[in-house]
Amino acid sequence: SWWKLPLSSSLVFFATALPFASSLASVPSLMYERILGQAGTYPHLSINAFNFWTIIPSHNWTSDTSTVLGISGRFVGLSIFFLFLFLTFNKWKKQNFDPKLSYKVAGIILLIFYVFTTRMHERHMLFALPFIALAASYESSLIVVYTVLSLLFTANLAIAYIWSYNNQLWIISDWMISLLSQLTAITALFFGSIWNFPRQNASFKKILGAHKSLILILVFALALRLIGLAHPSQYIFDEVYHAFTAREYLANHIEAWEWWTTPPEGVAYEW
């Protein structure tokens, strides 16, 4: 039955407190205190975890109370997680809470929690991997997802391990950290959003076959817009107003809203 997994997991979880509790009745309060204590440590967007937050590498070891337009990173991460939690259980409900899908549900929840919430260490993806492996025993196509995530997890562990013994210097460039983070986030979204891989794969092939010309045009147009995107390296034309002001908004600089503020030389605030 579907309730056996959460029940047995909860019993094992609370059993780990028994050696440290003064009495059986004190176990819930002890575990509650430990959960709060653990959740309050390292209040950063990411702690060497290559996930959604390190798509911009400078977010690593940045406070998760940092805000964009008044919204903290911690709130954003938890909001995305609870949205996926609702969507996942809703999809499981449509499958009549099939017990065979319980491993997949657990894997999705733990993986999305790792990818989008803050305060994640590089090792925290590990909790999702055993459940994804078990889910693959019922759905063989998930072996691909499991393999990709295992490779990304191993790479993250190895790079973070070397970082800790290399005077906290990364052995890879920022763009590589961003790429690994993007791959992790995309794989998590793919795993959490698509439940029937064979059917989706057949549908995708059908779309490709029916719209070859359109897809070629879109790929060509995308290349034209992305190649050389970083050139020039300085503001030009209206960027001195619009792009500069947008960056100031993102950095929460209150001067961007104050009409009397004198802007830095070479740029201007857009009113």
PDB file of C-alpha atoms in Angstrom:
ATOM      1  CA  SER A   1       0.000   0.000   0.000  1.00  0.00           C
ATOM      2  CA  TRP A   2       1.063   3.566  -0.681  1.00  0.00           C
ATOM      3  CA  TRP A   3       1.211   4.455   3.053  1.00  0.00           C
ATOM      4  CA  LYS A   4       3.873   1.869   3.900  1.00  0.00           C
ATOM      5  CA  LEU A   5       6.799   3.894   2.526  1.00  0.00           C
ATOM      6  CA  PRO A   6       6.165   7.139   4.481  1.00  0.00           C
ATOM      7  CA  LEU A   7       5.242   5.171   7.622  1.00  0.00           C
ATOM      8  CA  SER A   8       8.343   2.943   7.594  1.00  0.00           C
ATOM      9  CA  SER A   9      10.563   5.913   6.673  1.00  0.00           C
ATOM     10  CA  SER A  10       9.179   7.951   9.574  1.00  0.00           C
ATOM     11  CA  LEU A  11       9.693   5.098  12.042  1.00  0.00           C
ATOM     12  CA  VAL A  12      13.308   4.634  10.943  1.00  0.00           C
ATOM     13  CA  PHE A  13      13.864   8.402  11.076  1.00  0.00           C
ATOM     14  CA  PHE A  14      12.639   8.723  14.664  1.00  0.00           C
ATOM     15  CA  ALA A  15      14.384   5.503  15.714  1.00  0.00           C
ATOM     16  CA  THR A  16      17.733   7.202  15.066  1.00  0.00           C
ATOM     17  CA  ALA A  17      16.988   9.518  18.022  1.00  0.00           C
ATOM     18  CA  LEU A  18      16.441   6.706  20.535  1.00  0.00           C
ATOM     19  CA  PRO A  19      20.094   6.375  21.670  1.00  0.00           C
ATOM     20  CA  PHE A  20      20.207  10.108  22.408  1.00  0.00           C
ATOM     21  CA  ALA A  21      16.795  10.612  24.044  1.00  0.00           C
ATOM     22  CA  SER A  22      16.267  10.576  27.804  1.00  0.00           C
ATOM     23  CA  SER A  23      12.913   8.886  27.305  1.00  0.00           C
ATOM     24  CA  LEU A  24      10.670   7.618  24.525  1.00  0.00           C
ATOM     25  CA  ALA A  25       8.338  10.577  25.023  1.00  0.00           C
ATOM     26  CA  SER A  26      11.176  13.045  24.391  1.00  0.00           C
ATOM     27  CA  VAL A  27      12.016  11.640  20.937  1.00  0.00           C
ATOM     28  CA  PRO A  28       9.624  13.886  18.926  1.00  0.00           C
ATOM     29  CA  SER A  29      10.804  17.075  20.630  1.00  0.00           C
ATOM     30  CA  LEU A  30      14.468  16.061  20.254  1.00  0.00           C
ATOM     31  CA  MET A  31      14.067  15.386  16.534  1.00  0.00           C
ATOM     32  CA  TYR A  32      12.099  18.602  16.067  1.00  0.00           C
ATOM     33  CA  GLU A  33      14.901  20.605  17.709  1.00  0.00           C
ATOM     34  CA  ARG A  34      17.535  18.884  15.563  1.00  0.00           C
ATOM     35  CA  ILE A  35      15.561  19.548  12.371  1.00  0.00           C
ATOM     36  CA  LEU A  36      15.258  23.244  13.226  1.00  0.00           C
ATOM     37  CA  GLY A  37      18.923  23.408  14.197  1.00  0.00           C
ATOM     38  CA  GLN A  38      20.061  21.761  10.962  1.00  0.00           C
ATOM     39  CA  ALA A  39      17.750  23.905   8.839  1.00  0.00           C
ATOM     40  CA  GLY A  40      19.204  27.049  10.398  1.00  0.00           C
ATOM     41  CA  THR A  41      22.851  26.313   9.578  1.00  0.00           C
ATOM     42  CA  TYR A  42      24.699  27.680   6.556  1.00  0.00           C
ATOM     43  CA  PRO A  43      22.021  30.178   5.425  1.00  0.00           C
ATOM     44  CA  HIS A  44      23.352  30.480   1.875  1.00  0.00           C
ATOM     45  CA  LEU A  45      21.822  30.030  -1.567  1.00  0.00           C
ATOM     46  CA  SER A  46      24.204  27.140  -2.229  1.00  0.00           C
ATOM     47  CA  ILE A  47      27.046  25.519  -0.299  1.00  0.00           C
ATOM     48  CA  ASN A  48      29.083  24.114  -3.204  1.00  0.00           C
ATOM     49  CA  ALA A  49      25.991  22.388  -4.619  1.00  0.00           C
ATOM     50  CA  PHE A  50      25.759  22.729  -8.401  1.00  0.00           C
ATOM     51  CA  ASN A  51      22.022  23.286  -8.623  1.00  0.00           C
ATOM     52  CA  PHE A  52      19.542  25.949  -9.746  1.00  0.00           C
ATOM     53  CA  TRP A  53      21.258  28.672  -7.710  1.00  0.00           C
ATOM     54  CA  THR A  54      24.777  28.166  -9.070  1.00  0.00           C
ATOM     55  CA  ILE A  55      23.653  28.627 -12.656  1.00  0.00           C
ATOM     56  CA  ILE A  56      25.009  32.043 -11.670  1.00  0.00           C
ATOM     57  CA  PRO A  57      28.237  30.826  -9.969  1.00  0.00           C
ATOM     58  CA  SER A  58      28.577  33.936  -7.785  1.00  0.00           C
ATOM     59  CA  HIS A  59      25.470  32.785  -5.858  1.00  0.00           C
ATOM     60  CA  ASN A  60      27.596  30.098  -4.193  1.00  0.00           C
ATOM     61  CA  TRP A  61      28.027  30.970  -0.477  1.00  0.00           C
ATOM     62  CA  THR A  62      25.749  34.026  -0.943  1.00  0.00           C
ATOM     63  CA  SER A  63      23.183  34.649   1.810  1.00  0.00           C
ATOM     64  CA  ASP A  64      19.779  33.176   0.991  1.00  0.00           C
ATOM     65  CA  THR A  65      18.157  36.268   2.457  1.00  0.00           C
ATOM     66  CA  SER A  66      19.420  38.141  -0.614  1.00  0.00           C
ATOM     67  CA  THR A  67      16.448  39.553  -2.458  1.00  0.00           C
ATOM     68  CA  VAL A  68      15.430  40.383  -5.996  1.00  0.00           C
ATOM     69  CA  LEU A  69      12.655  42.976  -6.133  1.00  0.00           C
ATOM     70  CA  GLY A  70      11.993  42.318  -2.458  1.00  0.00           C
ATOM     71  CA  ILE A  71      11.699  38.507  -2.702  1.00  0.00           C
ATOM     72  CA  SER A  72      14.320  36.427  -0.882  1.00  0.00           C
ATOM     73  CA  GLY A  73      16.059  33.474  -2.490  1.00  0.00           C
ATOM     74  CA  ARG A  74      14.889  31.210   0.340  1.00  0.00           C
ATOM     75  CA  PHE A  75      11.251  32.123  -0.333  1.00  0.00           C
ATOM     76  CA  VAL A  76      11.669  31.558  -4.081  1.00  0.00           C
ATOM     77  CA  GLY A  77      13.263  28.144  -3.551  1.00  0.00           C
ATOM     78  CA  LEU A  78      10.624  26.932  -1.107  1.00  0.00           C
ATOM     79  CA  SER A  79       7.825  28.242  -3.357  1.00  0.00           C
ATOM     80  CA  ILE A  80       9.132  26.263  -6.349  1.00  0.00           C
ATOM     81  CA  PHE A  81       9.514  23.168  -4.176  1.00  0.00           C
ATOM     82  CA  PHE A  82       5.965  23.297  -2.769  1.00  0.00           C
ATOM     83  CA  LEU A  83       4.584  23.924  -6.264  1.00  0.00           C
ATOM     84  CA  PHE A  84       6.292  20.755  -7.524  1.00  0.00           C
ATOM     85  CA  LEU A  85       5.173  18.906  -4.394  1.00  0.00           C
ATOM     86  CA  PHE A  86       1.559  19.742  -5.209  1.00  0.00           C
ATOM     87  CA  LEU A  87       1.942  18.886  -8.910  1.00  0.00           C
ATOM     88  CA  THR A  88       3.689  15.588  -8.112  1.00  0.00           C
ATOM     89  CA  PHE A  89       0.995  14.379  -5.709  1.00  0.00           C
ATOM     90  CA  ASN A  90      -1.674  15.542  -8.128  1.00  0.00           C
ATOM     91  CA  LYS A  91      -0.140  13.392 -10.890  1.00  0.00           C
ATOM     92  CA  TRP A  92       0.191  10.479  -8.490  1.00  0.00           C
ATOM     93  CA  LYS A  93      -3.473  10.897  -7.553  1.00  0.00           C
ATOM     94  CA  LYS A  94      -4.404  10.569 -11.236  1.00  0.00           C
ATOM     95  CA  GLN A  95      -2.560   7.238 -11.174  1.00  0.00           C
ATOM     96  CA  ASN A  96      -4.732   6.147  -8.213  1.00  0.00           C
ATOM     97  CA  PHE A  97      -1.698   6.351  -5.899  1.00  0.00           C
ATOM     98  CA  ASP A  98      -0.140   3.317  -7.555  1.00  0.00           C
ATOM     99  CA  PRO A  99       2.358   1.923  -4.958  1.00  0.00           C
ATOM    100  CA  LYS A 100       4.833   1.142  -7.740  1.00  0.00           C
ATOM    101  CA  LEU A 101       5.150   4.899  -8.312  1.00  0.00           C
ATOM    102  CA  SER A 102       5.995   5.656  -4.659  1.00  0.00           C
ATOM    103  CA  TYR A 103       9.749   5.384  -5.327  1.00  0.00           C
ATOM    104  CA  LYS A 104       9.450   7.766  -8.261  1.00  0.00           C
ATOM    105  CA  VAL A 105       7.439  10.247  -6.179  1.00  0.00           C
ATOM    106  CA  ALA A 106      10.032  10.121  -3.388  1.00  0.00           C
ATOM    107  CA  GLY A 107      12.860  10.570  -5.906  1.00  0.00           C
ATOM    108  CA  ILE A 108      11.173  13.581  -7.516  1.00  0.00           C
ATOM    109  CA  ILE A 109      10.465  15.259  -4.177  1.00  0.00           C
ATOM    110  CA  LEU A 110      14.016  14.796  -2.840  1.00  0.00           C
ATOM    111  CA  LEU A 111      15.624  15.830  -6.134  1.00  0.00           C
ATOM    112  CA  ILE A 112      13.491  18.970  -6.531  1.00  0.00           C
ATOM    113  CA  PHE A 113      14.207  19.833  -2.883  1.00  0.00           C
ATOM    114  CA  TYR A 114      17.951  19.595  -3.590  1.00  0.00           C
ATOM    115  CA  VAL A 115      17.846  21.544  -6.850  1.00  0.00           C
ATOM    116  CA  PHE A 116      15.636  24.494  -5.893  1.00  0.00           C
ATOM    117  CA  THR A 117      15.723  25.086  -2.144  1.00  0.00           C
ATOM    118  CA  THR A 118      18.612  26.924  -0.532  1.00  0.00           C
ATOM    119  CA  ARG A 119      21.252  25.769   1.990  1.00  0.00           C
ATOM    120  CA  MET A 120      22.083  22.638  -0.023  1.00  0.00           C
ATOM    121  CA  HIS A 121      25.518  21.014   0.209  1.00  0.00           C
ATOM    122  CA  GLU A 122      26.984  19.137  -2.740  1.00  0.00           C
ATOM    123  CA  ARG A 123      26.302  15.790  -1.020  1.00  0.00           C
ATOM    124  CA  HIS A 124      22.565  16.303  -0.552  1.00  0.00           C
ATOM    125  CA  MET A 125      21.583  14.938  -3.972  1.00  0.00           C
ATOM    126  CA  LEU A 126      22.518  11.513  -2.609  1.00  0.00           C
ATOM    127  CA  PHE A 127      19.158  11.153  -0.828  1.00  0.00           C
ATOM    128  CA  ALA A 128      17.255  11.150  -4.125  1.00  0.00           C
ATOM    129  CA  LEU A 129      19.444   8.671  -6.026  1.00  0.00           C
ATOM    130  CA  PRO A 130      18.454   5.383  -4.284  1.00  0.00           C
ATOM    131  CA  PHE A 131      14.757   6.102  -4.865  1.00  0.00           C
ATOM    132  CA  ILE A 132      15.370   6.901  -8.542  1.00  0.00           C
ATOM    133  CA  ALA A 133      17.318   3.641  -8.855  1.00  0.00           C
ATOM    134  CA  LEU A 134      14.398   1.725  -7.310  1.00  0.00           C
ATOM    135  CA  ALA A 135      11.950   3.534  -9.603  1.00  0.00           C
ATOM    136  CA  ALA A 136      14.061   2.421 -12.584  1.00  0.00           C
ATOM    137  CA  SER A 137      13.335  -1.209 -11.665  1.00  0.00           C
ATOM    138  CA  TYR A 138       9.690  -0.512 -12.626  1.00  0.00           C
ATOM    139  CA  GLU A 139      10.413   1.954 -15.449  1.00  0.00           C
ATOM    140  CA  SER A 140      13.576   1.035 -17.358  1.00  0.00           C
ATOM    141  CA  SER A 141      13.820   4.384 -19.178  1.00  0.00           C
ATOM    142  CA  LEU A 142      14.636   6.035 -15.820  1.00  0.00           C
ATOM    143  CA  ILE A 143      18.057   4.370 -15.950  1.00  0.00           C
ATOM    144  CA  VAL A 144      19.114   7.235 -18.251  1.00  0.00           C
ATOM    145  CA  VAL A 145      17.979   9.829 -15.696  1.00  0.00           C
ATOM    146  CA  TYR A 146      19.678   7.903 -12.885  1.00  0.00           C
ATOM    147  CA  THR A 147      22.936   7.634 -14.837  1.00  0.00           C
ATOM    148  CA  VAL A 148      23.032  11.335 -15.765  1.00  0.00           C
ATOM    149  CA  LEU A 149      22.308  12.432 -12.188  1.00  0.00           C
ATOM    150  CA  SER A 150      24.891   9.992 -10.794  1.00  0.00           C
ATOM    151  CA  LEU A 151      27.576  11.407 -13.089  1.00  0.00           C
ATOM    152  CA  LEU A 152      26.641  15.001 -12.191  1.00  0.00           C
ATOM    153  CA  PHE A 153      26.607  14.112  -8.493  1.00  0.00           C
ATOM    154  CA  THR A 154      30.026  12.436  -8.679  1.00  0.00           C
ATOM    155  CA  ALA A 155      31.489  15.396 -10.569  1.00  0.00           C
ATOM    156  CA  ASN A 156      30.078  17.833  -8.005  1.00  0.00           C
ATOM    157  CA  LEU A 157      31.503  15.797  -5.118  1.00  0.00           C
ATOM    158  CA  ALA A 158      34.945  15.491  -6.706  1.00  0.00           C
ATOM    159  CA  ILE A 159      35.206  19.178  -7.631  1.00  0.00           C
ATOM    160  CA  ALA A 160      34.001  20.319  -4.181  1.00  0.00           C
ATOM    161  CA  TYR A 161      36.439  17.895  -2.503  1.00  0.00           C
ATOM    162  CA  ILE A 162      39.369  19.313  -4.458  1.00  0.00           C
ATOM    163  CA  TRP A 163      38.115  22.852  -3.700  1.00  0.00           C
ATOM    164  CA  SER A 164      38.275  22.165   0.036  1.00  0.00           C
ATOM    165  CA  TYR A 165      41.918  21.016  -0.213  1.00  0.00           C
ATOM    166  CA  ASN A 166      42.971  23.623  -2.769  1.00  0.00           C
ATOM    167  CA  ASN A 167      42.739  26.759  -0.617  1.00  0.00           C
ATOM    168  CA  GLN A 168      39.068  27.031  -1.628  1.00  0.00           C
ATOM    169  CA  LEU A 169      39.971  27.648  -5.256  1.00  0.00           C
ATOM    170  CA  TRP A 170      37.890  26.064  -8.019  1.00  0.00           C
ATOM    171  CA  ILE A 171      39.702  23.885 -10.527  1.00  0.00           C
ATOM    172  CA  ILE A 172      37.051  24.636 -13.154  1.00  0.00           C
ATOM    173  CA  SER A 173      35.891  27.943 -14.612  1.00  0.00           C
ATOM    174  CA  ASP A 174      32.627  29.723 -13.831  1.00  0.00           C
ATOM    175  CA  TRP A 175      31.102  28.732 -17.152  1.00  0.00           C
ATOM    176  CA  MET A 176      31.724  25.046 -16.358  1.00  0.00           C
ATOM    177  CA  ILE A 177      30.067  25.408 -12.932  1.00  0.00           C
ATOM    178  CA  SER A 178      27.140  27.103 -14.665  1.00  0.00           C
ATOM    179  CA  LEU A 179      26.924  24.317 -17.270  1.00  0.00           C
ATOM    180  CA  LEU A 180      26.913  21.533 -14.641  1.00  0.00           C
ATOM    181  CA  SER A 181      24.276  23.446 -12.680  1.00  0.00           C
ATOM    182  CA  GLN A 182      22.116  23.880 -15.772  1.00  0.00           C
ATOM    183  CA  LEU A 183      22.348  20.176 -16.616  1.00  0.00           C
ATOM    184  CA  THR A 184      21.327  19.241 -13.062  1.00  0.00           C
ATOM    185  CA  ALA A 185      18.361  21.635 -13.047  1.00  0.00           C
ATOM    186  CA  ILE A 186      17.182  20.601 -16.531  1.00  0.00           C
ATOM    187  CA  THR A 187      17.416  16.888 -15.664  1.00  0.00           C
ATOM    188  CA  ALA A 188      15.447  17.465 -12.456  1.00  0.00           C
ATOM    189  CA  LEU A 189      12.737  19.400 -14.284  1.00  0.00           C
ATOM    190  CA  PHE A 190      12.576  16.717 -16.986  1.00  0.00           C
ATOM    191  CA  PHE A 191      12.325  13.934 -14.405  1.00  0.00           C
ATOM    192  CA  GLY A 192       9.711  15.783 -12.362  1.00  0.00           C
ATOM    193  CA  SER A 193       7.564  16.913 -15.281  1.00  0.00           C
ATOM    194  CA  ILE A 194       7.449  13.918 -17.627  1.00  0.00           C
ATOM    195  CA  TRP A 195       6.023  10.722 -16.155  1.00  0.00           C
ATOM    196  CA  ASN A 196       5.584   8.593 -19.247  1.00  0.00           C
ATOM    197  CA  PHE A 197       8.893   8.713 -21.093  1.00  0.00           C
ATOM    198  CA  PRO A 198       8.062   6.277 -23.932  1.00  0.00           C
ATOM    199  CA  ARG A 199       4.849   8.134 -24.777  1.00  0.00           C
ATOM    200  CA  GLN A 200       6.538  11.552 -24.574  1.00  0.00           C
ATOM    201  CA  ASN A 201       9.444  10.312 -26.695  1.00  0.00           C
ATOM    202  CA  ALA A 202       7.062   9.064 -29.396  1.00  0.00           C
ATOM    203  CA  SER A 203       5.179  12.374 -29.289  1.00  0.00           C
ATOM    204  CA  PHE A 204       8.446  14.326 -29.542  1.00  0.00           C
ATOM    205  CA  LYS A 205       9.580  12.314 -32.592  1.00  0.00           C
ATOM    206  CA  LYS A 206       6.207  12.913 -34.236  1.00  0.00           C
ATOM    207  CA  ILE A 207       6.528  16.680 -33.696  1.00  0.00           C
ATOM    208  CA  LEU A 208      10.081  16.681 -35.073  1.00  0.00           C
ATOM    209  CA  GLY A 209       8.980  14.797 -38.167  1.00  0.00           C
ATOM    210  CA  ALA A 210       6.054  17.096 -38.865  1.00  0.00           C
ATOM    211  CA  HIS A 211       7.921  20.398 -38.370  1.00  0.00           C
ATOM    212  CA  LYS A 212      11.451  19.841 -39.685  1.00  0.00           C
ATOM    213  CA  SER A 213      11.599  23.116 -41.629  1.00  0.00           C
ATOM    214  CA  LEU A 214      10.288  25.201 -38.735  1.00  0.00           C
ATOM    215  CA  ILE A 215      12.739  23.603 -36.297  1.00  0.00           C
ATOM    216  CA  LEU A 216      15.674  24.298 -38.632  1.00  0.00           C
ATOM    217  CA  ILE A 217      14.618  27.948 -38.915  1.00  0.00           C
ATOM    218  CA  LEU A 218      14.292  28.260 -35.126  1.00  0.00           C
ATOM    219  CA  VAL A 219      17.706  26.665 -34.480  1.00  0.00           C
ATOM    220  CA  PHE A 220      19.327  28.929 -37.081  1.00  0.00           C
ATOM    221  CA  ALA A 221      17.620  32.010 -35.603  1.00  0.00           C
ATOM    222  CA  LEU A 222      18.712  31.007 -32.101  1.00  0.00           C
ATOM    223  CA  ALA A 223      22.325  30.670 -33.237  1.00  0.00           C
ATOM    224  CA  LEU A 224      22.226  34.123 -34.853  1.00  0.00           C
ATOM    225  CA  ARG A 225      20.992  35.649 -31.603  1.00  0.00           C
ATOM    226  CA  LEU A 226      23.372  33.856 -29.225  1.00  0.00           C
ATOM    227  CA  ILE A 227      26.686  33.925 -31.096  1.00  0.00           C
ATOM    228  CA  GLY A 228      28.643  36.967 -29.999  1.00  0.00           C
ATOM    229  CA  LEU A 229      26.036  37.903 -27.402  1.00  0.00           C
ATOM    230  CA  ALA A 230      28.733  39.203 -25.026  1.00  0.00           C
ATOM    231  CA  HIS A 231      30.022  41.700 -27.603  1.00  0.00           C
ATOM    232  CA  PRO A 232      30.530  44.581 -27.083  1.00  0.00           C
ATOM    233  CA  SER A 233      31.725  44.445 -23.484  1.00  0.00           C
ATOM    234  CA  GLN A 234      30.428  47.898 -22.565  1.00  0.00           C
ATOM    235  CA  TYR A 235      27.062  49.669 -22.603  1.00  0.00           C
ATOM    236  CA  ILE A 236      25.950  51.165 -25.923  1.00  0.00           C
ATOM    237  CA  PHE A 237      22.999  53.314 -27.032  1.00  0.00           C
ATOM    238  CA  ASP A 238      19.913  52.828 -24.831  1.00  0.00           C
ATOM    239  CA  GLU A 239      21.704  50.231 -22.675  1.00  0.00           C
ATOM    240  CA  VAL A 240      23.133  53.124 -20.642  1.00  0.00           C
ATOM    241  CA  TYR A 241      19.547  53.688 -19.468  1.00  0.00           C
ATOM    242  CA  HIS A 242      17.569  50.459 -19.642  1.00  0.00           C
ATOM    243  CA  ALA A 243      20.158  47.727 -19.038  1.00  0.00           C
ATOM    244  CA  PHE A 244      21.958  49.714 -16.349  1.00  0.00           C
ATOM    245  CA  THR A 245      18.707  50.467 -14.476  1.00  0.00           C
ATOM    246  CA  ALA A 246      17.589  46.837 -14.740  1.00  0.00           C
ATOM    247  CA  ARG A 247      20.855  45.688 -13.156  1.00  0.00           C
ATOM    248  CA  GLU A 248      20.386  48.233 -10.365  1.00  0.00           C
ATOM    249  CA  TYR A 249      16.875  46.860  -9.718  1.00  0.00           C
ATOM    250  CA  LEU A 250      18.229  43.311  -9.518  1.00  0.00           C
ATOM    251  CA  ALA A 251      20.927  44.431  -7.068  1.00  0.00           C
ATOM    252  CA  ASN A 252      18.273  46.118  -4.887  1.00  0.00           C
ATOM    253  CA  HIS A 253      19.992  49.495  -5.132  1.00  0.00           C
ATOM    254  CA  ILE A 254      17.399  51.965  -3.875  1.00  0.00           C
ATOM    255  CA  GLU A 255      19.035  54.748  -5.921  1.00  0.00           C
ATOM    256  CA  ALA A 256      17.394  53.327  -9.044  1.00  0.00           C
ATOM    257  CA  TRP A 257      14.010  54.521  -7.728  1.00  0.00           C
ATOM    258  CA  GLU A 258      15.143  57.944  -6.464  1.00  0.00           C
ATOM    259  CA  TRP A 259      14.717  60.590  -9.142  1.00  0.00           C
ATOM    260  CA  TRP A 260      17.166  62.977  -7.457  1.00  0.00           C
ATOM    261  CA  THR A 261      20.066  60.481  -7.462  1.00  0.00           C
ATOM    262  CA  THR A 262      23.067  61.383  -9.591  1.00  0.00           C
ATOM    263  CA  PRO A 263      23.989  58.308 -11.652  1.00  0.00           C
ATOM    264  CA  PRO A 264      27.562  57.080 -12.112  1.00  0.00           C
ATOM    265  CA  GLU A 265      29.491  58.573 -14.997  1.00  0.00           C
ATOM    266  CA  GLY A 266      28.705  57.074 -18.401  1.00  0.00           C
ATOM    267  CA  VAL A 267      25.256  55.702 -17.474  1.00  0.00           C
ATOM    268  CA  ALA A 268      21.864  57.061 -16.400  1.00  0.00           C
ATOM    269  CA  TYR A 269      18.775  55.900 -14.538  1.00  0.00           C
ATOM    270  CA  GLU A 270      15.661  55.311 -16.645  1.00  0.00           C
ATOM    271  CA  TRP A 271      12.552  56.967 -15.189  1.00  0.00           C
TER     272      TRP A 271
END
